[in-house]
Tab-separated table of C-alpha atoms in Angstrom:
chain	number	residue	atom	x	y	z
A	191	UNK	CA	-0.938	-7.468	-54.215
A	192	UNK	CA	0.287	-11.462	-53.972
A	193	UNK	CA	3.237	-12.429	-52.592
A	194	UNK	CA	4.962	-13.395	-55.750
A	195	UNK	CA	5.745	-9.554	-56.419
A	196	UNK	CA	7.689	-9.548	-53.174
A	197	UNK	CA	11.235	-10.224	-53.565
A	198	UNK	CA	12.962	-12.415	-50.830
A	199	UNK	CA	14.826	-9.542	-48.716
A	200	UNK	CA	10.856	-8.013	-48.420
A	201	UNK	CA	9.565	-10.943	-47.502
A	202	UNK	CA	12.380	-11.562	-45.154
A	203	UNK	CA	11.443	-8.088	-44.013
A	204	UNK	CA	7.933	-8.412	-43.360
A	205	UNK	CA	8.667	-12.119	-41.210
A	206	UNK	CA	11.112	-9.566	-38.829
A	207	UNK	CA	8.616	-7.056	-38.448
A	208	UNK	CA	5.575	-9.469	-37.980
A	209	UNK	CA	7.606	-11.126	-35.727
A	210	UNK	CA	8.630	-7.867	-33.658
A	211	UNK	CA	4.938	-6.935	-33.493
A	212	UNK	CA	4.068	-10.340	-32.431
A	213	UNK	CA	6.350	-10.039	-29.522
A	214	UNK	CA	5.265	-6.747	-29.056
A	215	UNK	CA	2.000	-7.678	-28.853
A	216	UNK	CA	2.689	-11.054	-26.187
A	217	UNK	CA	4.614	-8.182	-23.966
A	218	UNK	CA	1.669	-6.462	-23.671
A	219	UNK	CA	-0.846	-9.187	-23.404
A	220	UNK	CA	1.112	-10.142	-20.480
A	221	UNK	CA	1.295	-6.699	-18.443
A	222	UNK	CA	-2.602	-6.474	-19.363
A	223	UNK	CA	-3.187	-9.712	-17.670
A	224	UNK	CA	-0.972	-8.960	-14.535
A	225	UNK	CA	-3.284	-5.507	-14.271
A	226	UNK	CA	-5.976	-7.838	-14.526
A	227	UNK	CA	-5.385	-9.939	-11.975
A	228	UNK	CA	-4.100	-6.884	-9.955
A	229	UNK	CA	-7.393	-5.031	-9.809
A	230	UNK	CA	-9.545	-8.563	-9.431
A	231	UNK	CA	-7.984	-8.389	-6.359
A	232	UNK	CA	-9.012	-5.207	-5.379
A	233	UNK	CA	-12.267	-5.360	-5.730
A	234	UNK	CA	-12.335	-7.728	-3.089
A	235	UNK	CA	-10.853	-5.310	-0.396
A	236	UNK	CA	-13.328	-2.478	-2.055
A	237	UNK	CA	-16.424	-4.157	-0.080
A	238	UNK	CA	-16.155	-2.179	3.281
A	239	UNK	CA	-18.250	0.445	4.251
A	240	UNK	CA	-17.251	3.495	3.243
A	241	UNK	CA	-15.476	6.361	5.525
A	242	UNK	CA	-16.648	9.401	6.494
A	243	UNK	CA	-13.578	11.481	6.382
A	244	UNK	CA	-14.617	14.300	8.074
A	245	UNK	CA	-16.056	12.085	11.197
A	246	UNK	CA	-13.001	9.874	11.140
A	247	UNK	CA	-10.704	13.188	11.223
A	248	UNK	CA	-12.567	14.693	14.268
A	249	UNK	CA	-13.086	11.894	16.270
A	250	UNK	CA	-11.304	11.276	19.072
A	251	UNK	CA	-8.187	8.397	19.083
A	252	UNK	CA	-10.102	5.152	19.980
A	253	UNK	CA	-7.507	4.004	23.573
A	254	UNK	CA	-5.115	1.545	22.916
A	255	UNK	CA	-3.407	-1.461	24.343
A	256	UNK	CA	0.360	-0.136	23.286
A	257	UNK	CA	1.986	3.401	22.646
A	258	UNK	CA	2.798	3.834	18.658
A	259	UNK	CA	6.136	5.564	19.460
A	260	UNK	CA	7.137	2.813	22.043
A	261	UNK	CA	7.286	0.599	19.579
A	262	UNK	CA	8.303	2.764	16.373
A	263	UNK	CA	10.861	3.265	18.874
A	264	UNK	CA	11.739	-0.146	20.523
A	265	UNK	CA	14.282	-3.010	18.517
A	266	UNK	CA	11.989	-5.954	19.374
A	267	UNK	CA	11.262	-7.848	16.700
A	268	UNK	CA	8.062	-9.334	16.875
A	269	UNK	CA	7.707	-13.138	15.558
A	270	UNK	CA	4.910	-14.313	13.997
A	271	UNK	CA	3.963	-17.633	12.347
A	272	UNK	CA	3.983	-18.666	8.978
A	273	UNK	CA	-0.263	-19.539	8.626
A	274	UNK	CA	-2.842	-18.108	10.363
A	275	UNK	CA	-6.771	-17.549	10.088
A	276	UNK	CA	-6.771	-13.479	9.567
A	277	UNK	CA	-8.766	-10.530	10.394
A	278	UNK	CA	-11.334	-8.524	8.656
A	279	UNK	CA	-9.881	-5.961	6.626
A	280	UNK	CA	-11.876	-2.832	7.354
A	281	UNK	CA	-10.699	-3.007	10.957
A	282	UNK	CA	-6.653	-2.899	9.321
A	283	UNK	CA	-7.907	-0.056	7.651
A	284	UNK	CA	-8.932	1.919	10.950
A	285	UNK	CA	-5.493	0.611	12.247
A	286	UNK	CA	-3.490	2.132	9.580
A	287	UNK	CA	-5.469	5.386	9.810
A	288	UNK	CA	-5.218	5.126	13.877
A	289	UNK	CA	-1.055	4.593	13.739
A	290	UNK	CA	-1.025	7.461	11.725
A	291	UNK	CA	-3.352	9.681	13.951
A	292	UNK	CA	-1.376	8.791	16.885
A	293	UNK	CA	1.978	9.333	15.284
A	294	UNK	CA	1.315	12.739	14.522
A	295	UNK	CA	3.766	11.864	11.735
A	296	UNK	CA	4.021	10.358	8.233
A	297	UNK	CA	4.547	6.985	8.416
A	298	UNK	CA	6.399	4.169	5.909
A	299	UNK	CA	5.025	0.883	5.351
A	300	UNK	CA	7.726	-0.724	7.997
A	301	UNK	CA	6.488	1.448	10.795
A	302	UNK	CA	3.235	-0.226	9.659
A	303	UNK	CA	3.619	-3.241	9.851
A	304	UNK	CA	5.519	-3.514	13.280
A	305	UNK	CA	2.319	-1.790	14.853
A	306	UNK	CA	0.116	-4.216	12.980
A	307	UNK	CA	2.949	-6.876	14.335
A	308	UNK	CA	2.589	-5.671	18.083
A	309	UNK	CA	-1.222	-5.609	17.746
A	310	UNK	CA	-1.645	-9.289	16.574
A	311	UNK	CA	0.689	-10.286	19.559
A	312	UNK	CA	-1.248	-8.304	21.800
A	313	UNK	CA	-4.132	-9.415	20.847
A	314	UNK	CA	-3.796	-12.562	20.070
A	315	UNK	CA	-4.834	-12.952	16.644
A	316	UNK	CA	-3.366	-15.368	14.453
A	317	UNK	CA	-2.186	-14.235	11.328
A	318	UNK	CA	1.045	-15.231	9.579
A	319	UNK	CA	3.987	-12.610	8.507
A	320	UNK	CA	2.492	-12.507	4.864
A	321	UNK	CA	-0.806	-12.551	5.481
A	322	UNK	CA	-0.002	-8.934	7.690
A	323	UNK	CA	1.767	-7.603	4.657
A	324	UNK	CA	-1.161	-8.292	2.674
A	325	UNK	CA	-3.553	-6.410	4.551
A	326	UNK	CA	-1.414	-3.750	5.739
A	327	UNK	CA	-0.176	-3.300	1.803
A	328	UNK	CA	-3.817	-4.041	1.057
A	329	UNK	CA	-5.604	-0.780	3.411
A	330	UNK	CA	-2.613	1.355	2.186
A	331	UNK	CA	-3.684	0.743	-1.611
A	332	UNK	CA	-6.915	1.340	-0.740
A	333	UNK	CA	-6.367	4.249	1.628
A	334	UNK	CA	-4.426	6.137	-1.365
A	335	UNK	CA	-5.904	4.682	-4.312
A	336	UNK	CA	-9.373	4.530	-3.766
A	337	UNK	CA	-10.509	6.725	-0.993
A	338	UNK	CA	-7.677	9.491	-1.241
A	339	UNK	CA	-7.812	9.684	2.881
A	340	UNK	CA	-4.108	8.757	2.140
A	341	UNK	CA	-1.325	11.123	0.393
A	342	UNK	CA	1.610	9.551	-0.614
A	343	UNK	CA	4.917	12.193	0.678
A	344	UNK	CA	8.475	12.123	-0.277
A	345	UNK	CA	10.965	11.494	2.512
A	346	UNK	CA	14.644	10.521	2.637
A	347	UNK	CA	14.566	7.360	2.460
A	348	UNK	CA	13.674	4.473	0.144
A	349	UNK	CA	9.986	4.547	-1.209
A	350	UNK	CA	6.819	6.864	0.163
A	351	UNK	CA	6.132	7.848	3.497
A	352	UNK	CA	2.408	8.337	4.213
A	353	UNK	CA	0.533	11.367	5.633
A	354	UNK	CA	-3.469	11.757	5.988
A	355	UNK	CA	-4.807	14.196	3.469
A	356	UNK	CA	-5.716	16.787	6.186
A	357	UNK	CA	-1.682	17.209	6.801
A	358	UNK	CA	-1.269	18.978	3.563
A	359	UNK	CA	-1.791	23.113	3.134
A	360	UNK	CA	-3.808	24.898	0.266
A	361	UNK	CA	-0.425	24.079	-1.964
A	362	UNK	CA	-0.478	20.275	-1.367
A	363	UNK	CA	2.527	20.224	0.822
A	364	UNK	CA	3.102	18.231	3.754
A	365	UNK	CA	2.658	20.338	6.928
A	366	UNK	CA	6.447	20.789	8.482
A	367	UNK	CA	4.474	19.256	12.062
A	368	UNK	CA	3.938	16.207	10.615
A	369	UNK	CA	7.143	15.500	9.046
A	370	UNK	CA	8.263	12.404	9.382
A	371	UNK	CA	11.063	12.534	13.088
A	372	UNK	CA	13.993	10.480	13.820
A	373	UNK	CA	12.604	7.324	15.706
A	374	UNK	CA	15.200	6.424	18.071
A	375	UNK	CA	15.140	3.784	20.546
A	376	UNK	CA	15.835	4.197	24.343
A	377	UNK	CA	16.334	0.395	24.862
């Protein structure tokens, strides 16, 4: 069929609905290329060994330099600078597994990252503010996502809290012993 059996109004009619599809279409392209650019970056953090959960869930708490509800519980704000060289990421993934071990509670990604802040400070690693998101983010993604040693809970409160898998019962529910307490400081 040519064009010249189209009157004006349906050829006006297809341009508006080529165009919607077009735009459609750009919308999409666009989201597709944020996903991609999403998971080329997590394939880089995929490259650590993988955990045995069962050994990491019966062995003992490695001992630490600070107390995770000290600090969950203290108002000190840790500063840290804005560049840094980093850390390898598999040991932020231990870390983030270890917080939550020692907490005996779920955790949200701001109880994470003041531990991780503490840590850095105790340990003098140098590392700035967003570099410690990223990796903390980056093990939590990972922890969830890809291994499933994470669970993601609901808690009152903007967001997820996070629980390790073994804190759930036959029903998928958090344990009541590891619900996420009241942190409140003594200082």
């Amino acid at each position: 069929m040519s064009m010249t059996h189209l009157s004006e109004v349906e050829i006006k009619d297809l341009i508006g609905r080529y165009t919607s599809e077009l735009n459609k279409l750009t919308y999409q392209a666009s989201k597709v290329q944020e996903t991609i650019t999403d998971l080329k970056q997590y394939i880089q953090i995929d490259q650590s060994p993988s955990i045995n959960t069962e050994q990491y869930f019966n062995t003992p708490i490695s001992p630490k330099k600070m107390n995770v509800a000290e600090v969950l519980g203290s108002n000190e704000e840790v500063d840290l600078p804005e560049t840094g060289s980093g850390y390898r990421l598999s040991e932020w993934d231990y870390f983030v597994l270890d917080s939550l071990k020692e907490a005996r509670m779920t955790l949200v990604n701001s109880d994470f990252f003041k531990l991780a802040a503490k840590k850095i400070k105790i340990e003098g690693i140098e590392i700035s503010r967003s570099q410690l998101h990223g990796k903390i983010n980056r093990s939590i993604h990972k922890l969830t996502h890809k291994r499933g040693i994470l669970i993601k809970v609901q808690f009152s409160g903007k967001g997820f809290a996070y629980a390790l898998s073994n804190w759930l019962d036959e029903n998928g529910k958090l344990l009541l012993s590891y619900k996420r307490k009241s942190i409140r400081s003594n200082n």
